[in-house]
GROMACS .gro file of C-alpha atoms in nm:
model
  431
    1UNK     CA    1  11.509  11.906   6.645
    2UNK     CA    2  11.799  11.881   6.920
    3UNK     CA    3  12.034  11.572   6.877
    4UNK     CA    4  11.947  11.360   7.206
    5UNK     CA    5  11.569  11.499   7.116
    6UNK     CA    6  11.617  11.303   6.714
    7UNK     CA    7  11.848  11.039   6.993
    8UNK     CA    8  11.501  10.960   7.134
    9UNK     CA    9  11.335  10.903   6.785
   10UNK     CA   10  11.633  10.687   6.753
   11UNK     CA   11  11.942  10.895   6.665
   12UNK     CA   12  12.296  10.897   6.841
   13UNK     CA   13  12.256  11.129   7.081
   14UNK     CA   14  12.530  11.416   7.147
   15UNK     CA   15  12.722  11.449   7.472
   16UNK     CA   16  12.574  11.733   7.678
   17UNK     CA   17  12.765  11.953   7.902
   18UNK     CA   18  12.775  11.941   8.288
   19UNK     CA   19  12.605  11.689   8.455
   20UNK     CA   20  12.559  11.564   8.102
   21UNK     CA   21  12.921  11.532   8.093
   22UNK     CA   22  12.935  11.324   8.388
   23UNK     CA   23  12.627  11.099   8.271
   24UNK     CA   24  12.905  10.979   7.969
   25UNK     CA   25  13.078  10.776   8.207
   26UNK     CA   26  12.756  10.607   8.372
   27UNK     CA   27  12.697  10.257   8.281
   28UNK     CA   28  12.400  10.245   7.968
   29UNK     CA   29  12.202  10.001   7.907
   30UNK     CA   30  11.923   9.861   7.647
   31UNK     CA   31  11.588   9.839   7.667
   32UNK     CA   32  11.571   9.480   7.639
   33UNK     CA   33  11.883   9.420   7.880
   34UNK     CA   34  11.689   9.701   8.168
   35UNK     CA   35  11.353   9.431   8.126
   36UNK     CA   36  11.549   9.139   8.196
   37UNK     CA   37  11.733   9.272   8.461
   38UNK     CA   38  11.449   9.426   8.592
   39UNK     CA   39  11.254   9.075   8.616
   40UNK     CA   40  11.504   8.906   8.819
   41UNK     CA   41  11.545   9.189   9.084
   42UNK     CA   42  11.166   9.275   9.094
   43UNK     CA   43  11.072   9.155   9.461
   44UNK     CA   44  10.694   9.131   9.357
   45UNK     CA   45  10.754   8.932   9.023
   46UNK     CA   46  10.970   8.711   9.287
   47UNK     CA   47  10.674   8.680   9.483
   48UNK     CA   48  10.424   8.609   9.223
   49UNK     CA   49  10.671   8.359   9.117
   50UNK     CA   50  10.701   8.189   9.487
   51UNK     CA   51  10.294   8.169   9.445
   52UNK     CA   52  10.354   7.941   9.135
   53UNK     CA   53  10.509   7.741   9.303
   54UNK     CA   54  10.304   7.716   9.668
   55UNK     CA   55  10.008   7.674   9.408
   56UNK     CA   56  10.206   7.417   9.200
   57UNK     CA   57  10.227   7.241   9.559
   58UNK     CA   58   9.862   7.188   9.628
   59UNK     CA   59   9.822   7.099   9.348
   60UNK     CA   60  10.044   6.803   9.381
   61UNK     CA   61   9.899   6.738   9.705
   62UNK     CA   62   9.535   6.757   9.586
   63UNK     CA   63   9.638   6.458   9.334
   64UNK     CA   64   9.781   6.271   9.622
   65UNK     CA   65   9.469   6.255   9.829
   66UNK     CA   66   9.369   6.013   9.535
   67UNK     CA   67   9.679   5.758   9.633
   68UNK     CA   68   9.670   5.564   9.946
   69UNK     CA   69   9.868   5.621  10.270
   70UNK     CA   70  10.154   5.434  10.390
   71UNK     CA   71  10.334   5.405  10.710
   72UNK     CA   72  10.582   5.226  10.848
   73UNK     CA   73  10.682   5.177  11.217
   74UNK     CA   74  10.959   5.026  11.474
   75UNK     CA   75  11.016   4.985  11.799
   76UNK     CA   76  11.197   4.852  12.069
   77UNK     CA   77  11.151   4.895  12.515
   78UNK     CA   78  11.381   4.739  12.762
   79UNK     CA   79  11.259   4.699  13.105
   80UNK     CA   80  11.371   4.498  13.408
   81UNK     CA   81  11.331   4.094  13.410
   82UNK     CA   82  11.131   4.110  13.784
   83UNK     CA   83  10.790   4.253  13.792
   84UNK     CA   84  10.562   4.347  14.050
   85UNK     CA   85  10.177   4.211  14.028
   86UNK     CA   86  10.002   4.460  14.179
   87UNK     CA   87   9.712   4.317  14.234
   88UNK     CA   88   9.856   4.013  14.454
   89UNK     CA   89  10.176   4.202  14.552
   90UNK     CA   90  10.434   3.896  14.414
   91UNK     CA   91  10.692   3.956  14.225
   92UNK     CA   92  10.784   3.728  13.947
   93UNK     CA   93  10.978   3.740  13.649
   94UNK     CA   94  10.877   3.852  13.293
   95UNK     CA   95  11.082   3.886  12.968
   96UNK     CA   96  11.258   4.207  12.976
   97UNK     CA   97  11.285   4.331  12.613
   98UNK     CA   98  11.023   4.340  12.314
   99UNK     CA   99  11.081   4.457  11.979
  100UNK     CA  100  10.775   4.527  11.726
  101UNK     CA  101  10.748   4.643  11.356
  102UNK     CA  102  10.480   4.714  11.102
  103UNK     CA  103  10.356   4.855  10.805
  104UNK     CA  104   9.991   4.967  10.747
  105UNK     CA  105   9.828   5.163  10.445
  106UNK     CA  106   9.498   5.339  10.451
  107UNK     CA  107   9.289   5.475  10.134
  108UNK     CA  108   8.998   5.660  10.105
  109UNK     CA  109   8.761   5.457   9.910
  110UNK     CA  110   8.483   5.734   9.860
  111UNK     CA  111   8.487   6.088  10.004
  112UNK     CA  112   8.155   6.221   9.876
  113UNK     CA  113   8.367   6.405   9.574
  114UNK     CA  114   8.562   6.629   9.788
  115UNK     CA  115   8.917   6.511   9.649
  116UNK     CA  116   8.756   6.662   9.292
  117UNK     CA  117   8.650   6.921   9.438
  118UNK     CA  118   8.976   6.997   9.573
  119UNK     CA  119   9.168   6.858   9.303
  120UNK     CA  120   8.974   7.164   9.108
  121UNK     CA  121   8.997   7.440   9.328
  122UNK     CA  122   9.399   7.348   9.336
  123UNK     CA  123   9.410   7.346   8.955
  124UNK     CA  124   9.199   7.677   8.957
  125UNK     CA  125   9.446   7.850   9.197
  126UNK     CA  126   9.747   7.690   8.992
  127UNK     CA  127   9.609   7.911   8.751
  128UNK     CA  128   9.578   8.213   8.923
  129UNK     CA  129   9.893   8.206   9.018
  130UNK     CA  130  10.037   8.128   8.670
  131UNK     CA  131   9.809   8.409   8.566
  132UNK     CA  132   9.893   8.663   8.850
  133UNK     CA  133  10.285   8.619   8.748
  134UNK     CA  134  10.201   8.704   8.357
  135UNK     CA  135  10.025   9.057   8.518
  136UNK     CA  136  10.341   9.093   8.782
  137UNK     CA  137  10.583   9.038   8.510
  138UNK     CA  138  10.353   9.292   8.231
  139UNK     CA  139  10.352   9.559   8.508
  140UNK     CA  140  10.730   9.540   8.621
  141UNK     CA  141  10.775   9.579   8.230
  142UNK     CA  142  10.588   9.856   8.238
  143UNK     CA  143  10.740  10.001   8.525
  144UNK     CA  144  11.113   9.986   8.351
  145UNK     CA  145  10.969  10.109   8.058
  146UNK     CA  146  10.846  10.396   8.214
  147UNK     CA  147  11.170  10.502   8.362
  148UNK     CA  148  11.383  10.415   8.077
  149UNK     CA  149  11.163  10.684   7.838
  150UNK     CA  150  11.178  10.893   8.155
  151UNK     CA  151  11.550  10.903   8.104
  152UNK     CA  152  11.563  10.912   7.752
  153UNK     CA  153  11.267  11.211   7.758
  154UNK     CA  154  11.521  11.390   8.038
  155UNK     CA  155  11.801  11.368   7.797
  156UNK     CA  156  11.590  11.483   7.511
  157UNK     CA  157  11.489  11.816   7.755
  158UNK     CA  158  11.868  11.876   7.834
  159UNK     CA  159  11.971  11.856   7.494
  160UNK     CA  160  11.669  12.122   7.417
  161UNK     CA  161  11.807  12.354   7.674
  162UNK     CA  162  12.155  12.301   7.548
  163UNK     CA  163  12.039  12.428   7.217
  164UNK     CA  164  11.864  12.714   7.337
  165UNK     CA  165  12.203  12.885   7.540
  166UNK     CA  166  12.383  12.810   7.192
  167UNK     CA  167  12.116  13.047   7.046
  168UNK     CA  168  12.099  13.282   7.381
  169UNK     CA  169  12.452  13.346   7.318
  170UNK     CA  170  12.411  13.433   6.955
  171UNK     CA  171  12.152  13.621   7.066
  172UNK     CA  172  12.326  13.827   7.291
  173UNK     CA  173  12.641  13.862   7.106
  174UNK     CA  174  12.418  13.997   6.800
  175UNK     CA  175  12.271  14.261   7.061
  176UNK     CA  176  12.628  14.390   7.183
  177UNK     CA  177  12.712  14.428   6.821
  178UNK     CA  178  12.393  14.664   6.749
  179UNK     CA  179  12.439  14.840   7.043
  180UNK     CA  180  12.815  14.929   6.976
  181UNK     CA  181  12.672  15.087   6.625
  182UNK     CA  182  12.404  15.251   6.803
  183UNK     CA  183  12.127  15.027   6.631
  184UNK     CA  184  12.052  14.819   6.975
  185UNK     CA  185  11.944  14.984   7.344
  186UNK     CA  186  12.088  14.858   7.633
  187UNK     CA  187  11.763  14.712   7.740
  188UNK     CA  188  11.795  14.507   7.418
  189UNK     CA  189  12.143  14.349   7.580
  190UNK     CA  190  11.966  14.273   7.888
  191UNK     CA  191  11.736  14.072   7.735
  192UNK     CA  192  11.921  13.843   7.561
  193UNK     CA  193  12.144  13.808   7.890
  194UNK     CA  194  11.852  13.753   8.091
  195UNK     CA  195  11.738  13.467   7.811
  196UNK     CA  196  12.055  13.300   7.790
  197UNK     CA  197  12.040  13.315   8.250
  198UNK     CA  198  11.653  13.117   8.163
  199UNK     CA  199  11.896  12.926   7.929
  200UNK     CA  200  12.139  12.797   8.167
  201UNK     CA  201  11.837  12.758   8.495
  202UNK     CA  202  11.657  12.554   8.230
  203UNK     CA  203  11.972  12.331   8.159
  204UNK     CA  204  12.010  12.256   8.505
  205UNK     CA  205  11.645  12.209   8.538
  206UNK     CA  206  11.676  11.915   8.258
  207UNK     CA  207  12.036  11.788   8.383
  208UNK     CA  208  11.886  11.725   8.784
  209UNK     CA  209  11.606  11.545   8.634
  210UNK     CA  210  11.797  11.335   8.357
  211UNK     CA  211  11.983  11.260   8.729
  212UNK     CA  212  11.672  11.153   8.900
  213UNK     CA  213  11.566  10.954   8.645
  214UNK     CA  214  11.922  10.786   8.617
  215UNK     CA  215  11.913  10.686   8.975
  216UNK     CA  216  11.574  10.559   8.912
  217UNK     CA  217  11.607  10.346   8.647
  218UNK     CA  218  11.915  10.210   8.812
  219UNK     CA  219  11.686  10.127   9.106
  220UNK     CA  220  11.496   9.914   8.926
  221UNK     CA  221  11.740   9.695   8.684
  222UNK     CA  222  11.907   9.618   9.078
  223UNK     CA  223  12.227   9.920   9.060
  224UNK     CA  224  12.291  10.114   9.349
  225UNK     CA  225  12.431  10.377   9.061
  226UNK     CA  226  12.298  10.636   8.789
  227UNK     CA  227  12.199  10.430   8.485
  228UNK     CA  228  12.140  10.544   8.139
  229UNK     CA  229  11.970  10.459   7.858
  230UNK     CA  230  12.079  10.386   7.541
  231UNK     CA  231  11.856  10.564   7.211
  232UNK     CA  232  11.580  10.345   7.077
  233UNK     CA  233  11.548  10.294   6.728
  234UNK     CA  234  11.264  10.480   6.552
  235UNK     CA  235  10.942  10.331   6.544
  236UNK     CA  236  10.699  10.446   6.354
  237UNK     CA  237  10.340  10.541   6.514
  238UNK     CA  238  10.177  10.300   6.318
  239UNK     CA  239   9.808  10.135   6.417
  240UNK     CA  240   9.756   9.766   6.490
  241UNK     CA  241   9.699   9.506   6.294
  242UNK     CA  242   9.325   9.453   6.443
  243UNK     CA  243   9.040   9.638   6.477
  244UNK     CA  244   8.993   9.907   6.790
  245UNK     CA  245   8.723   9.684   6.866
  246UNK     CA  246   8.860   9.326   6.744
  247UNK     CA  247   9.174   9.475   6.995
  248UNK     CA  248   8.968   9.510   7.275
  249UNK     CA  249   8.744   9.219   7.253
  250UNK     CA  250   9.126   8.994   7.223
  251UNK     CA  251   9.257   9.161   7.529
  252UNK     CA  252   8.970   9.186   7.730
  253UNK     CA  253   8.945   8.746   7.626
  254UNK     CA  254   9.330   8.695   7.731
  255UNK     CA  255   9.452   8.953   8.011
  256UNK     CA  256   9.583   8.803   8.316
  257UNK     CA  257   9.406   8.981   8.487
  258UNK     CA  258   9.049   8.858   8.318
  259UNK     CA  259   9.222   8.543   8.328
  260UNK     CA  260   9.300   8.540   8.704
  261UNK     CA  261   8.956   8.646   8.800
  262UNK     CA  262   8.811   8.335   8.642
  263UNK     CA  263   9.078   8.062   8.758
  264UNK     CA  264   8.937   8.276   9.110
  265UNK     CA  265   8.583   8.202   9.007
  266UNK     CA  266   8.684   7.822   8.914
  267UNK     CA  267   8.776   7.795   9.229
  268UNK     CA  268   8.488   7.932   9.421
  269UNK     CA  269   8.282   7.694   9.217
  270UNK     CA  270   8.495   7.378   9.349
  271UNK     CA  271   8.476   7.562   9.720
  272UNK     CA  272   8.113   7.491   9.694
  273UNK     CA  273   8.140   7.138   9.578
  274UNK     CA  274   8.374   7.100   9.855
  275UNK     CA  275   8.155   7.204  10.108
  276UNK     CA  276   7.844   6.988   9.978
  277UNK     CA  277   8.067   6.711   9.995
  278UNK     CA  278   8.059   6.720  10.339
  279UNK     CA  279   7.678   6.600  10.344
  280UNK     CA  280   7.793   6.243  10.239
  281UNK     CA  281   7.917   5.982  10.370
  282UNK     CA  282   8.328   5.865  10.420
  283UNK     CA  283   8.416   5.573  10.342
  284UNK     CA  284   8.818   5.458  10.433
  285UNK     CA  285   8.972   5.111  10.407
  286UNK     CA  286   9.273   5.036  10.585
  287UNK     CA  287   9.540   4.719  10.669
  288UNK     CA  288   9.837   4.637  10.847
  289UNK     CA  289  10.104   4.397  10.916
  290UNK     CA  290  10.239   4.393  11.222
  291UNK     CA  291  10.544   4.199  11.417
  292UNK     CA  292  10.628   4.125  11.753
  293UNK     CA  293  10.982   3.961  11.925
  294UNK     CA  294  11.122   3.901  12.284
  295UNK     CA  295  11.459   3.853  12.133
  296UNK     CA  296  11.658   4.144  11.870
  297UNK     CA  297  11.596   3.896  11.583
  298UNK     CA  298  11.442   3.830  11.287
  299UNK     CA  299  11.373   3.444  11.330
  300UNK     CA  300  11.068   3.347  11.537
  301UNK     CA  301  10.855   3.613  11.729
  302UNK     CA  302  10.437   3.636  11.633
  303UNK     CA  303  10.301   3.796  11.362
  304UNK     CA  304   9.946   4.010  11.276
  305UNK     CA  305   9.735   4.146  11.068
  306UNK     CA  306   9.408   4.344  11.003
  307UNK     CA  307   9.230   4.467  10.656
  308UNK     CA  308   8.923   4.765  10.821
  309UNK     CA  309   8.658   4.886  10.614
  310UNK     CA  310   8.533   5.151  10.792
  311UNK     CA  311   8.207   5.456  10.686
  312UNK     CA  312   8.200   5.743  10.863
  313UNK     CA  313   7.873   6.030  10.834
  314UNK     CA  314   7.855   6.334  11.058
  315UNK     CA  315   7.474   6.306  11.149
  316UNK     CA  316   7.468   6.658  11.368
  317UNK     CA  317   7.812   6.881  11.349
  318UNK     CA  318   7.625   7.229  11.501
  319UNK     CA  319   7.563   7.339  11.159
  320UNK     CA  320   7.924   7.355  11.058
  321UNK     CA  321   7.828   7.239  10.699
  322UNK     CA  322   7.574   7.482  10.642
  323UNK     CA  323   7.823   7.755  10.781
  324UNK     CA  324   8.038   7.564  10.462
  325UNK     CA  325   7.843   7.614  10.232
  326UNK     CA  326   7.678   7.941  10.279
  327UNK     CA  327   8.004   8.089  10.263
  328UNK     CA  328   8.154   7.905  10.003
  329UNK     CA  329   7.826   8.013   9.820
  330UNK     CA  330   7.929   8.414   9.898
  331UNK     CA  331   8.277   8.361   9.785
  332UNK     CA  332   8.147   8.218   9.475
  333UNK     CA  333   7.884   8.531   9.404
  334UNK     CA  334   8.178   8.764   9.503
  335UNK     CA  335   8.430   8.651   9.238
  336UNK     CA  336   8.138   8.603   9.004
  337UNK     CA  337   8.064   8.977   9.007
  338UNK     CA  338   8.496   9.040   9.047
  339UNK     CA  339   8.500   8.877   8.711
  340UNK     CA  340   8.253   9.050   8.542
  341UNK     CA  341   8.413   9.440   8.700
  342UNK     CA  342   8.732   9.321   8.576
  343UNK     CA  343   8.609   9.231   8.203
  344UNK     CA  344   8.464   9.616   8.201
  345UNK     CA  345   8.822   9.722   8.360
  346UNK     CA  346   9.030   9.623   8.093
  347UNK     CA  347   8.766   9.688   7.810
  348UNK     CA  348   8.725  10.014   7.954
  349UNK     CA  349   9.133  10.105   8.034
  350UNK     CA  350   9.215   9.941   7.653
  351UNK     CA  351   8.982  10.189   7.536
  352UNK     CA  352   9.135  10.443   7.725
  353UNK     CA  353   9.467  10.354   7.592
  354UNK     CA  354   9.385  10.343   7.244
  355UNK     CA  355   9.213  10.693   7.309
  356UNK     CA  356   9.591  10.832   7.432
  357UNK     CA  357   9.729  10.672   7.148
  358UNK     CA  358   9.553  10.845   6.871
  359UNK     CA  359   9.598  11.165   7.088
  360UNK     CA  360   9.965  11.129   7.087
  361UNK     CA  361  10.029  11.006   6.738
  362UNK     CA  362   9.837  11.375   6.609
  363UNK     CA  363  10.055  11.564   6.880
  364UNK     CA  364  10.330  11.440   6.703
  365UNK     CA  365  10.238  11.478   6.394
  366UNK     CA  366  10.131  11.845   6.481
  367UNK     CA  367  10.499  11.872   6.696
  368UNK     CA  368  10.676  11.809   6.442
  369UNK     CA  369  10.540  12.037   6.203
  370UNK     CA  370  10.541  12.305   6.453
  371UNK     CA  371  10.963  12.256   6.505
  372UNK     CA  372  10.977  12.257   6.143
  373UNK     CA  373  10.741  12.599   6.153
  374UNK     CA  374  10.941  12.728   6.455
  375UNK     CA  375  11.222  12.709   6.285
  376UNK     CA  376  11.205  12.902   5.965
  377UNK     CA  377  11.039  13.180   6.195
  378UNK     CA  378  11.391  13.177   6.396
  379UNK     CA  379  11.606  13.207   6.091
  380UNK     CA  380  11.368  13.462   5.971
  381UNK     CA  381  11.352  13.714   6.294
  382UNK     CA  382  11.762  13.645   6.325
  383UNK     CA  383  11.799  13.775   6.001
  384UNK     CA  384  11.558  14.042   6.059
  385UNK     CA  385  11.716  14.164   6.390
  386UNK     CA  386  12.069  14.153   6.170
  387UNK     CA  387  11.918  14.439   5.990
  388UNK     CA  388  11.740  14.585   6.254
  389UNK     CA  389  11.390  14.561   6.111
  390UNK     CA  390  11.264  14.380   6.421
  391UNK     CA  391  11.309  14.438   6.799
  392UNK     CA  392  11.503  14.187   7.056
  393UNK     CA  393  11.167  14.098   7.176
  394UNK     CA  394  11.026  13.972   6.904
  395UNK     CA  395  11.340  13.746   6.795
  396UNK     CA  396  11.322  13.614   7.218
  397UNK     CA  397  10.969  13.555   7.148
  398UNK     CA  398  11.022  13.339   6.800
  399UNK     CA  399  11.312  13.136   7.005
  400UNK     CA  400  11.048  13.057   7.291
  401UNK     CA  401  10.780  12.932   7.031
  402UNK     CA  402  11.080  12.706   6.843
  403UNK     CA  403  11.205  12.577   7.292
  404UNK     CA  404  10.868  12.520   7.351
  405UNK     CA  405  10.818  12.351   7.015
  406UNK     CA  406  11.097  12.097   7.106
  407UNK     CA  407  11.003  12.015   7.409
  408UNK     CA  408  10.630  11.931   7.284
  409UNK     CA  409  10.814  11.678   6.996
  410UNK     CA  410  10.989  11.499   7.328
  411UNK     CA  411  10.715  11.480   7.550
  412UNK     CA  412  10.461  11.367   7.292
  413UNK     CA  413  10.712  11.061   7.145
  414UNK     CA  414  10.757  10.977   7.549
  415UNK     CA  415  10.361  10.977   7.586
  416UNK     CA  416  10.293  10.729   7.271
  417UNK     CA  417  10.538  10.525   7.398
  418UNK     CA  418  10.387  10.494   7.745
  419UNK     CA  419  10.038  10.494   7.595
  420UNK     CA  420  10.185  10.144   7.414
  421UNK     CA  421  10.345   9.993   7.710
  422UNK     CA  422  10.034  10.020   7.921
  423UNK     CA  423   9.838   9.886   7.642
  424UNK     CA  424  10.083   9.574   7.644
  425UNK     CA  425  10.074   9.576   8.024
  426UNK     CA  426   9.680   9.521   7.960
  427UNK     CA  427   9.744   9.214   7.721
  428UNK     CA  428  10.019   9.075   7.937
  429UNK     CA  429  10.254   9.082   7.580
  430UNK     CA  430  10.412   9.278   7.358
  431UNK     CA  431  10.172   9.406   7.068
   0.00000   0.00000   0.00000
């Protein structure tokens, strides 16, 4: 195994060379510091958050339709002291200035329950919301998680290639040397150029994408700049505590998204309530206190006030109501049948997850004893062409097997990590 390959697994990885060389004096950071970062610079966790809070809003406002109104008012003309009548055409004098003020309240007694209905749907939405940001939040996680095994997975491929020109040039040095004793064709020291050439195309293969993913990773934790990664510490590819199925059944239970669909759901429900609630009656009570003055004074002036009890029932509104409630009624069916397609979504994708995890633990297993196998077969076939008992081709051949071995080991450790993090992104939390 290469040393930013075993950095991966969770060793110190070794500087590489070129672009490698340059990456060294990159900023690095942690996994846990590139998710927090990542969280405040994620625009849609920022909006998910902003729908907390118009949610969190209504909410309020739903509650307040339970409290009555109350308004205040003052006011004040000036106008000149001689009028005109215009019905007999004199002109006679009238006071000039009036000054009023008042307070009045209002409260709606009964509304036919569509303040709980409301009240409800707001707390459904609330929800929702609250739900929707756990899901925005999982997936940016996943999303930096991603890209921080893309970098360390990059690194792990340069390091492979780095290894392989350190053999390529053993290689071909060991061919000059049989050829100047006659043991070794040129064709033999063509070879092993051409490998260590595939050698160095390979290493700037790995280096342009260890780059890419850099610059994307940087992207996301909010740095216009390359960003690395610093190794993880090993972690074992051991199985949950639960059940496959005891697993499934928890996630499918408590994934935002399940979670969302039924606050949506709750909310339908209370849309219909709403919209029956327009078949009853309104009934409103209302008062005021009101104050009138000729002179800018308190002292003197008239005084009044009111106390209305008023009821209020649309007898004909050109079927608007039914309109209500018909489609309050089709929302309702729709995020019935949303719910139960998202249950089977995540039951189905946590299945499909725990499928990729198996797959990936055995590929390691498998990678790793195929390095170790690759390996001895190397040392074995060097030795070999030493004492020229084998041919160039063969020993190019047992270095592809050990590359290709390498780069398996990586790849498979980057997919069981991934295969995790999506499986978290599903619960909404870590596992």
């Amino acid at each position: 195994m290469t040393a930013l390959a075993l950095g991966f697994l969770g060793l110190v990885a070794a500087p590489g060379v070129g672009l490698a060389q340059a990456a060294q004096q990159r900023m690095s950071v942690s996994l846990e510091e590139a998710i927090a970062r990542a969280l405040k610079t994620s625009p849609q966790v920022a909006q998910a958050a902003g729908s907390v809070a118009t949610t969190d809003a209504a909410r309020r406002s739903a509650f307040g339709a339970y409290l009555p109104n109350l308004t205040a008012n003052a006011n004040s003309s000036l106008a000149s002291a001689q009028r005109l009548d215009p019905g007999t055409g004199v002109v006679f004098n009238a006071p000039s200035d009036t000054y009023s003020a008042g307070v009045s309240a209002s409260w709606n007694v009964f509304t036919g329950g569509q303040r709980g209905a409301n009240s409800r749907q707001a707390q459904a939405r609330s929800s929702a919301a609250q739900a929707g940001l756990t899901a925005q939040r999982a997936s940016a996680v996943l999303d930096v998680e991603r890209a921080y095994y893309e970098v360390l997975r990059a690194g792990g491929l340069e390091d492979v290639a780095n290894s392989r020109i350190e053999r390529a040039k053993q290689n071909a040095e060991a061919a000059e040397r049989r050829m100047t004793v006659g043991s070794a064709t040129r064709s033999d020291v063509l070879r092993a150029r051409f490998d260590l050439t595939s050698a160095q195309e390979a290493l700037l293969s790995a280096q342009t994408q260890h780059m890419a993913a850099a610059l994307s990773l940087g992207r996301l934790i909010g740095e216009d700049v390359p960003v690395d990664a610093q190794p993880l510490e090993a972690r074992d590819e051991s199985p949950f505590a639960l059940t496959e199925e005891a697993l499934a059944d928890e996630i499918t239970a408590r994934a935002p998204s399940v979670l969302a669909a039924e606050a949506d759901l709750r909310a339908a429900e209370a849309g219909v309530s709403a919209a029956r609630s327009t078949y009853l009656p309104t009934v409103r009570l209302s008062g005021g206190y009101d104050w009138f003055n000729d002179e800018p004074a308190f002292n003197g002036g008239r005084t009044s006030w009111s106390v209305r009890l008023g009821l209020s029932y649309p007898i004909f509104d050109g079927f608007v109501r039914e309109e209500r409630v018909v489609n309050a009624r089709t929302q309702a069916s729709v995020a019935q049948a949303t719910l139960a397609d998202t249950r089977r979504a995540v039951r189905s994708s946590v299945g499909t997850s725990l499928s990729q995890l198996k797959l990936a633990a055995n590929r390691i297993a498998l990678a790793t004893e195929s390095v170790e196998v690759a390996k001895e077969d190397l040392k074995v076939q060097q030795e070999r062409y030493k004492l020229g008992a084998t041919t160039i081709l063969e020993l190019l051949t047992s270095q592809e097997n050990l590359v290709q071995a390498e780069i398996n080991l990586v790849a498979f450790r980057f997919e069981y990590r991934i295969s995790r993090a999506q499986l978290e992104a599903l619960a909404g939390r870590p596992l």
